[in-house]
XYZ file of C-alpha atoms in Angstrom:
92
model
C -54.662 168.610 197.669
C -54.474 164.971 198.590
C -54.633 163.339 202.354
C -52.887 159.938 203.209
C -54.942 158.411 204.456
C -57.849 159.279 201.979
C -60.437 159.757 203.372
C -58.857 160.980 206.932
C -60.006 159.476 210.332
C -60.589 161.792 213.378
C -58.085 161.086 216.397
C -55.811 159.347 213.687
C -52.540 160.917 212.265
C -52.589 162.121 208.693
C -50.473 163.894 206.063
C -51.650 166.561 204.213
C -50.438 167.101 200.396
C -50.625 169.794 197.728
C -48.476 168.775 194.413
C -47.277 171.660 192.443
C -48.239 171.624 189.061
C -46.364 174.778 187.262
C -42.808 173.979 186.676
C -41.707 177.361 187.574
C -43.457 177.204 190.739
C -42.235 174.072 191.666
C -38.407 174.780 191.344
C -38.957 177.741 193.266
C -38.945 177.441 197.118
C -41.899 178.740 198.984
C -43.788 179.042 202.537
C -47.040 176.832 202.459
C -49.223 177.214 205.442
C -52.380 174.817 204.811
C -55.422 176.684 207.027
C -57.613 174.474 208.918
C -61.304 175.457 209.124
C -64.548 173.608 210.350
C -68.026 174.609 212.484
C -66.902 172.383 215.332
C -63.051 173.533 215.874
C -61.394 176.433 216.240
C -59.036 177.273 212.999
C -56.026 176.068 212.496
C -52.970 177.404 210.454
C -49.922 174.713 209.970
C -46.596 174.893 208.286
C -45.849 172.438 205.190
C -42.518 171.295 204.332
C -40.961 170.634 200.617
C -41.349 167.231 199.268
C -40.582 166.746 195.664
C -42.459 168.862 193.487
C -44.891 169.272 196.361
C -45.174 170.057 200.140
C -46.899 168.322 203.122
C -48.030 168.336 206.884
C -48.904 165.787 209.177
C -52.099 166.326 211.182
C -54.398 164.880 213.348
C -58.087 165.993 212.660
C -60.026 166.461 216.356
C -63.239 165.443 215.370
C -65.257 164.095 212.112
C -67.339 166.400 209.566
C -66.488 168.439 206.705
C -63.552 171.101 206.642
C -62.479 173.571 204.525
C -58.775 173.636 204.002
C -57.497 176.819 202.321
C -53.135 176.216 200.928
C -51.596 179.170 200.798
C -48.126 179.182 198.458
C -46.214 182.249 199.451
C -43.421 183.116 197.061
C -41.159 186.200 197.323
C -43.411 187.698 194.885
C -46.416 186.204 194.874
C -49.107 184.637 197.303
C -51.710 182.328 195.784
C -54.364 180.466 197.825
C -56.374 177.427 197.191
C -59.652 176.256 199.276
C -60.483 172.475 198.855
C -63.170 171.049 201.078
C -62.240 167.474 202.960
C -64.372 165.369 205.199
C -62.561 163.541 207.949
C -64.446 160.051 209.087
C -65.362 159.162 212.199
C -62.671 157.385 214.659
C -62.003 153.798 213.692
């Protein structure tokens, strides 16, 4: 999982990005939901849409500090989840 911009900025739009790597994976469509944790917010669960080989989401973190974002790739059979951990800057 990427972020444009990298690193985020609280208070300032950003997209969220997850490339998929398996080929089979990728030509297959799927729900993504990336989950939004951190110790200052309440969680957060947003849709992603297909891009490529990949899917994104445009947020807007609500405050600086470190979060835990958790993808989740839901395929008719399968459901896989990834947790990467991103810290969003302060407002510029």
């Amino acid at each position: 999982m990427n972020s444009e911009p990298s690193p985020p900025a609280a208070g300032q739009a950003s997209k969220l990005i997850v490339a998929i790597a398996n080929d089979k994976f990728a030509a297959e469509e799927a729900k993504v939901q990336f989950q939004i944790n951190s110790k200052n917010d309440l969680p957060g669960l947003i849709d992603a849409v297909k891009e490529g080989n990949g899917y994104t989401s445009d947020y807007t973190f609500p405050s600086a500090g470190d979060y835990t974002i958790t993808i989740h790739l839901m395929y008719p059979n399968d459901h896989f989840a990834f947790t990467k951990q991103l810290r969003v800057g302060e407002e510029t």
